[in-house]
PDB file of C-alpha atoms in Angstrom:
ATOM      1  CA  UNK A 124      12.110   3.445  11.541  1.00  0.00           C
ATOM      2  CA  UNK A 125      11.290   0.896  11.804  1.00  0.00           C
ATOM      3  CA  UNK A 126       8.060  -1.567  11.432  1.00  0.00           C
ATOM      4  CA  UNK A 127       7.436  -5.512  11.005  1.00  0.00           C
ATOM      5  CA  UNK A 128       8.553  -7.345   7.984  1.00  0.00           C
ATOM      6  CA  UNK A 129       4.698  -8.522   7.339  1.00  0.00           C
ATOM      7  CA  UNK A 130       3.362  -4.866   6.079  1.00  0.00           C
ATOM      8  CA  UNK A 131       6.417  -2.999   4.590  1.00  0.00           C
ATOM      9  CA  UNK A 132       4.881  -3.372   2.235  1.00  0.00           C
ATOM     10  CA  UNK A 133       2.382  -1.252   3.741  1.00  0.00           C
ATOM     11  CA  UNK A 134       4.308   1.331   4.838  1.00  0.00           C
ATOM     12  CA  UNK A 135       6.315   1.163   1.875  1.00  0.00           C
ATOM     13  CA  UNK A 136       3.912   2.057  -0.866  1.00  0.00           C
ATOM     14  CA  UNK A 137       2.692   5.032   2.027  1.00  0.00           C
ATOM     15  CA  UNK A 138       5.457   6.944   1.608  1.00  0.00           C
ATOM     16  CA  UNK A 139       5.998   6.005  -2.037  1.00  0.00           C
ATOM     17  CA  UNK A 140       2.480   7.955  -1.917  1.00  0.00           C
ATOM     18  CA  UNK A 141       3.554  10.790  -0.234  1.00  0.00           C
ATOM     19  CA  UNK A 142       6.565  10.966  -1.920  1.00  0.00           C
ATOM     20  CA  UNK A 143       4.441  11.231  -4.932  1.00  0.00           C
ATOM     21  CA  UNK A 144       2.045  14.175  -2.971  1.00  0.00           C
ATOM     22  CA  UNK A 145       4.404  15.729  -2.125  1.00  0.00           C
ATOM     23  CA  UNK A 146       5.523  16.425  -6.678  1.00  0.00           C
ATOM     24  CA  UNK A 147       8.025  13.404  -6.868  1.00  0.00           C
ATOM     25  CA  UNK A 148       8.149  11.056  -8.873  1.00  0.00           C
ATOM     26  CA  UNK A 149      10.232   7.547  -9.470  1.00  0.00           C
ATOM     27  CA  UNK A 150      13.259   7.630 -10.770  1.00  0.00           C
ATOM     28  CA  UNK A 151      14.570   4.837 -12.085  1.00  0.00           C
ATOM     29  CA  UNK A 152      17.885   6.258 -13.908  1.00  0.00           C
ATOM     30  CA  UNK A 153      19.354   7.485 -10.966  1.00  0.00           C
ATOM     31  CA  UNK A 154      19.498   4.375  -9.647  1.00  0.00           C
ATOM     32  CA  UNK A 155      21.131   2.016 -12.216  1.00  0.00           C
ATOM     33  CA  UNK A 156      24.525   2.419 -10.691  1.00  0.00           C
ATOM     34  CA  UNK A 157      23.350   1.956  -7.925  1.00  0.00           C
ATOM     35  CA  UNK A 158      24.300  -1.582  -6.671  1.00  0.00           C
ATOM     36  CA  UNK A 159      21.890  -1.391  -2.809  1.00  0.00           C
ATOM     37  CA  UNK A 160      23.285  -5.255  -2.882  1.00  0.00           C
ATOM     38  CA  UNK A 161      26.680  -4.171  -1.140  1.00  0.00           C
ATOM     39  CA  UNK A 162      24.413  -2.330   1.297  1.00  0.00           C
ATOM     40  CA  UNK A 163      21.261  -5.114   2.481  1.00  0.00           C
ATOM     41  CA  UNK A 164      18.822  -2.111   1.930  1.00  0.00           C
ATOM     42  CA  UNK A 165      16.412  -2.248  -1.244  1.00  0.00           C
ATOM     43  CA  UNK A 166      15.783   1.672  -2.481  1.00  0.00           C
ATOM     44  CA  UNK A 167      13.357   3.340  -4.634  1.00  0.00           C
ATOM     45  CA  UNK A 168      15.353   7.049  -5.153  1.00  0.00           C
ATOM     46  CA  UNK A 169      12.414   9.972  -5.895  1.00  0.00           C
ATOM     47  CA  UNK A 170      13.507  13.261  -7.759  1.00  0.00           C
ATOM     48  CA  UNK A 171      11.167  16.584  -8.289  1.00  0.00           C
ATOM     49  CA  UNK A 172      12.419  19.366 -10.269  1.00  0.00           C
ATOM     50  CA  UNK A 173      15.490  20.355 -12.417  1.00  0.00           C
ATOM     51  CA  UNK A 174      18.979  21.724 -11.706  1.00  0.00           C
ATOM     52  CA  UNK A 175      18.085  25.064 -14.362  1.00  0.00           C
ATOM     53  CA  UNK A 176      14.661  25.273 -12.615  1.00  0.00           C
ATOM     54  CA  UNK A 177      16.821  25.171  -9.392  1.00  0.00           C
ATOM     55  CA  UNK A 178      18.826  27.837 -10.792  1.00  0.00           C
ATOM     56  CA  UNK A 179      16.625  29.724 -12.092  1.00  0.00           C
ATOM     57  CA  UNK A 180      14.409  30.379  -9.432  1.00  0.00           C
ATOM     58  CA  UNK A 181      16.938  30.895  -6.774  1.00  0.00           C
ATOM     59  CA  UNK A 182      19.133  32.543  -9.221  1.00  0.00           C
ATOM     60  CA  UNK A 183      15.826  35.683  -9.926  1.00  0.00           C
ATOM     61  CA  UNK A 184      14.121  35.114  -6.208  1.00  0.00           C
ATOM     62  CA  UNK A 185      11.143  33.157  -7.668  1.00  0.00           C
ATOM     63  CA  UNK A 186      11.891  30.654  -4.230  1.00  0.00           C
ATOM     64  CA  UNK A 187      10.767  32.742  -2.161  1.00  0.00           C
ATOM     65  CA  UNK A 188       7.333  33.035  -3.637  1.00  0.00           C
ATOM     66  CA  UNK A 189       6.717  29.710  -4.681  1.00  0.00           C
ATOM     67  CA  UNK A 190       8.757  25.897  -4.716  1.00  0.00           C
ATOM     68  CA  UNK A 191       6.683  24.599  -6.930  1.00  0.00           C
ATOM     69  CA  UNK A 192       5.368  24.999 -10.131  1.00  0.00           C
ATOM     70  CA  UNK A 193       5.388  21.140 -12.730  1.00  0.00           C
ATOM     71  CA  UNK A 194       7.692  20.410 -13.753  1.00  0.00           C
ATOM     72  CA  UNK A 195       9.742  23.841 -13.154  1.00  0.00           C
ATOM     73  CA  UNK A 196      10.133  23.151  -9.362  1.00  0.00           C
ATOM     74  CA  UNK A 197      13.163  23.290  -6.259  1.00  0.00           C
ATOM     75  CA  UNK A 198      15.053  20.044  -7.441  1.00  0.00           C
ATOM     76  CA  UNK A 199      14.798  17.086  -4.582  1.00  0.00           C
ATOM     77  CA  UNK A 200      16.425  13.477  -4.106  1.00  0.00           C
ATOM     78  CA  UNK A 201      14.629  11.276  -1.660  1.00  0.00           C
ATOM     79  CA  UNK A 202      15.193   8.160  -1.381  1.00  0.00           C
ATOM     80  CA  UNK A 203      14.392   5.427   0.578  1.00  0.00           C
ATOM     81  CA  UNK A 204      14.824   1.808   2.176  1.00  0.00           C
ATOM     82  CA  UNK A 205      14.454  -0.965   3.268  1.00  0.00           C
ATOM     83  CA  UNK A 206      16.793  -3.762   4.989  1.00  0.00           C
ATOM     84  CA  UNK A 207      15.613  -5.902   7.227  1.00  0.00           C
ATOM     85  CA  UNK A 208      17.036  -6.103  10.621  1.00  0.00           C
ATOM     86  CA  UNK A 209      15.586  -9.171  13.489  1.00  0.00           C
ATOM     87  CA  UNK A 210      12.287  -8.748  12.633  1.00  0.00           C
ATOM     88  CA  UNK A 211      11.579  -6.094  12.145  1.00  0.00           C
ATOM     89  CA  UNK A 212      11.961  -3.650   8.381  1.00  0.00           C
ATOM     90  CA  UNK A 213      14.196  -0.338   8.302  1.00  0.00           C
ATOM     91  CA  UNK A 214      13.027   1.880   6.371  1.00  0.00           C
ATOM     92  CA  UNK A 215      15.239   4.970   5.437  1.00  0.00           C
ATOM     93  CA  UNK A 216      13.061   8.215   3.094  1.00  0.00           C
ATOM     94  CA  UNK A 217      16.460  10.323   2.974  1.00  0.00           C
ATOM     95  CA  UNK A 218      16.461  14.048   0.449  1.00  0.00           C
ATOM     96  CA  UNK A 219      19.785  13.437  -0.956  1.00  0.00           C
ATOM     97  CA  UNK A 220      19.797  17.120  -2.377  1.00  0.00           C
ATOM     98  CA  UNK A 221      17.000  19.879  -1.764  1.00  0.00           C
ATOM     99  CA  UNK A 222      16.804  21.209   1.727  1.00  0.00           C
ATOM    100  CA  UNK A 223      13.976  24.089  -0.006  1.00  0.00           C
ATOM    101  CA  UNK A 224      11.870  21.909  -0.706  1.00  0.00           C
ATOM    102  CA  UNK A 225      11.871  19.690   3.228  1.00  0.00           C
ATOM    103  CA  UNK A 226       9.626  20.936   5.384  1.00  0.00           C
ATOM    104  CA  UNK A 227       6.985  20.615   2.271  1.00  0.00           C
ATOM    105  CA  UNK A 228       7.873  16.573   2.109  1.00  0.00           C
ATOM    106  CA  UNK A 229       9.120  16.015   5.381  1.00  0.00           C
ATOM    107  CA  UNK A 230       4.763  16.878   6.566  1.00  0.00           C
ATOM    108  CA  UNK A 231       3.780  14.719   3.686  1.00  0.00           C
ATOM    109  CA  UNK A 232       6.561  12.073   5.230  1.00  0.00           C
ATOM    110  CA  UNK A 233       4.787  12.376   9.046  1.00  0.00           C
ATOM    111  CA  UNK A 234       1.274  12.689   7.473  1.00  0.00           C
ATOM    112  CA  UNK A 235       2.391   8.447   6.273  1.00  0.00           C
ATOM    113  CA  UNK A 236       3.208   7.619   9.260  1.00  0.00           C
ATOM    114  CA  UNK A 237      -0.032   9.136  11.510  1.00  0.00           C
ATOM    115  CA  UNK A 238      -1.940   7.008   9.465  1.00  0.00           C
ATOM    116  CA  UNK A 239       0.754   3.614   9.358  1.00  0.00           C
ATOM    117  CA  UNK A 240       0.027   4.385  13.512  1.00  0.00           C
ATOM    118  CA  UNK A 241      -3.554   4.961  12.880  1.00  0.00           C
ATOM    119  CA  UNK A 242      -4.324   2.050  10.791  1.00  0.00           C
ATOM    120  CA  UNK A 243      -3.166   0.861  14.289  1.00  0.00           C
ATOM    121  CA  UNK A 244       1.538  -0.305  12.472  1.00  0.00           C
ATOM    122  CA  UNK A 245       3.804   0.212  15.314  1.00  0.00           C
ATOM    123  CA  UNK A 246       6.417   2.367  13.968  1.00  0.00           C
ATOM    124  CA  UNK A 247       9.510   2.221  15.738  1.00  0.00           C
ATOM    125  CA  UNK A 248      12.821   3.792  15.686  1.00  0.00           C
ATOM    126  CA  UNK A 249      14.557   7.005  15.737  1.00  0.00           C
ATOM    127  CA  UNK A 250      12.741   9.207  14.180  1.00  0.00           C
ATOM    128  CA  UNK A 251      13.576  12.131  12.360  1.00  0.00           C
ATOM    129  CA  UNK A 252      17.552  12.976  11.870  1.00  0.00           C
ATOM    130  CA  UNK A 253      19.883  15.039   9.349  1.00  0.00           C
ATOM    131  CA  UNK A 254      20.312  12.572   5.881  1.00  0.00           C
ATOM    132  CA  UNK A 255      24.450  13.371   7.083  1.00  0.00           C
ATOM    133  CA  UNK A 256      23.488  10.971  10.531  1.00  0.00           C
ATOM    134  CA  UNK A 257      22.433   7.865   8.026  1.00  0.00           C
ATOM    135  CA  UNK A 258      24.454   5.494   8.975  1.00  0.00           C
ATOM    136  CA  UNK A 259      26.922   5.797   6.026  1.00  0.00           C
ATOM    137  CA  UNK A 260      26.643   2.483   4.450  1.00  0.00           C
ATOM    138  CA  UNK A 261      23.084   3.114   3.549  1.00  0.00           C
ATOM    139  CA  UNK A 262      22.146   4.319   0.194  1.00  0.00           C
ATOM    140  CA  UNK A 263      20.027   7.259   2.557  1.00  0.00           C
ATOM    141  CA  UNK A 264      23.287   9.092   3.440  1.00  0.00           C
ATOM    142  CA  UNK A 265      23.876  12.060   1.221  1.00  0.00           C
ATOM    143  CA  UNK A 266      27.652  10.875   0.581  1.00  0.00           C
ATOM    144  CA  UNK A 267      26.495   7.032  -0.307  1.00  0.00           C
ATOM    145  CA  UNK A 268      24.042   8.206  -2.354  1.00  0.00           C
ATOM    146  CA  UNK A 269      27.242  10.076  -4.668  1.00  0.00           C
ATOM    147  CA  UNK A 270      29.500   7.204  -4.357  1.00  0.00           C
ATOM    148  CA  UNK A 271      26.669   5.641  -6.179  1.00  0.00           C
ATOM    149  CA  UNK A 272      25.621   7.929  -8.597  1.00  0.00           C
ATOM    150  CA  UNK A 273      21.989   8.757  -6.885  1.00  0.00           C
ATOM    151  CA  UNK A 274      22.719  11.992  -7.084  1.00  0.00           C
ATOM    152  CA  UNK A 275      24.468  13.108  -9.636  1.00  0.00           C
TER     153      UNK A 275
END
């Protein structure tokens, strides 16, 4: 999505809070080897769950009962990037791991967008798309995220 540059920080805060409501936490260690300068983006990475919990839930069928039980939750990695394009900030919220929790995360991000719009922020752009449809040069693209060590 695109927001005016003057409200970029407010938009980022809204999306960070949305991701936290979806039980994600900042994961700077996942971004440690990434080079956002190569893509002209700023980068923050969020995660929840673990591979062990994912295996346990999927292997036992518990994923049908719940997608989150504290730190034992379905795994997700979300990349939040911004990039200046003309007078706008392009903001990408992209799930690069964890399709099982996509509806929960999308619901929270949608609520953040609705809140921004209600406060008079103009939110524009292509809207929702699959992560693989994010521009390949963006760290929000799953392949690029893997190449930069974000997906592990």
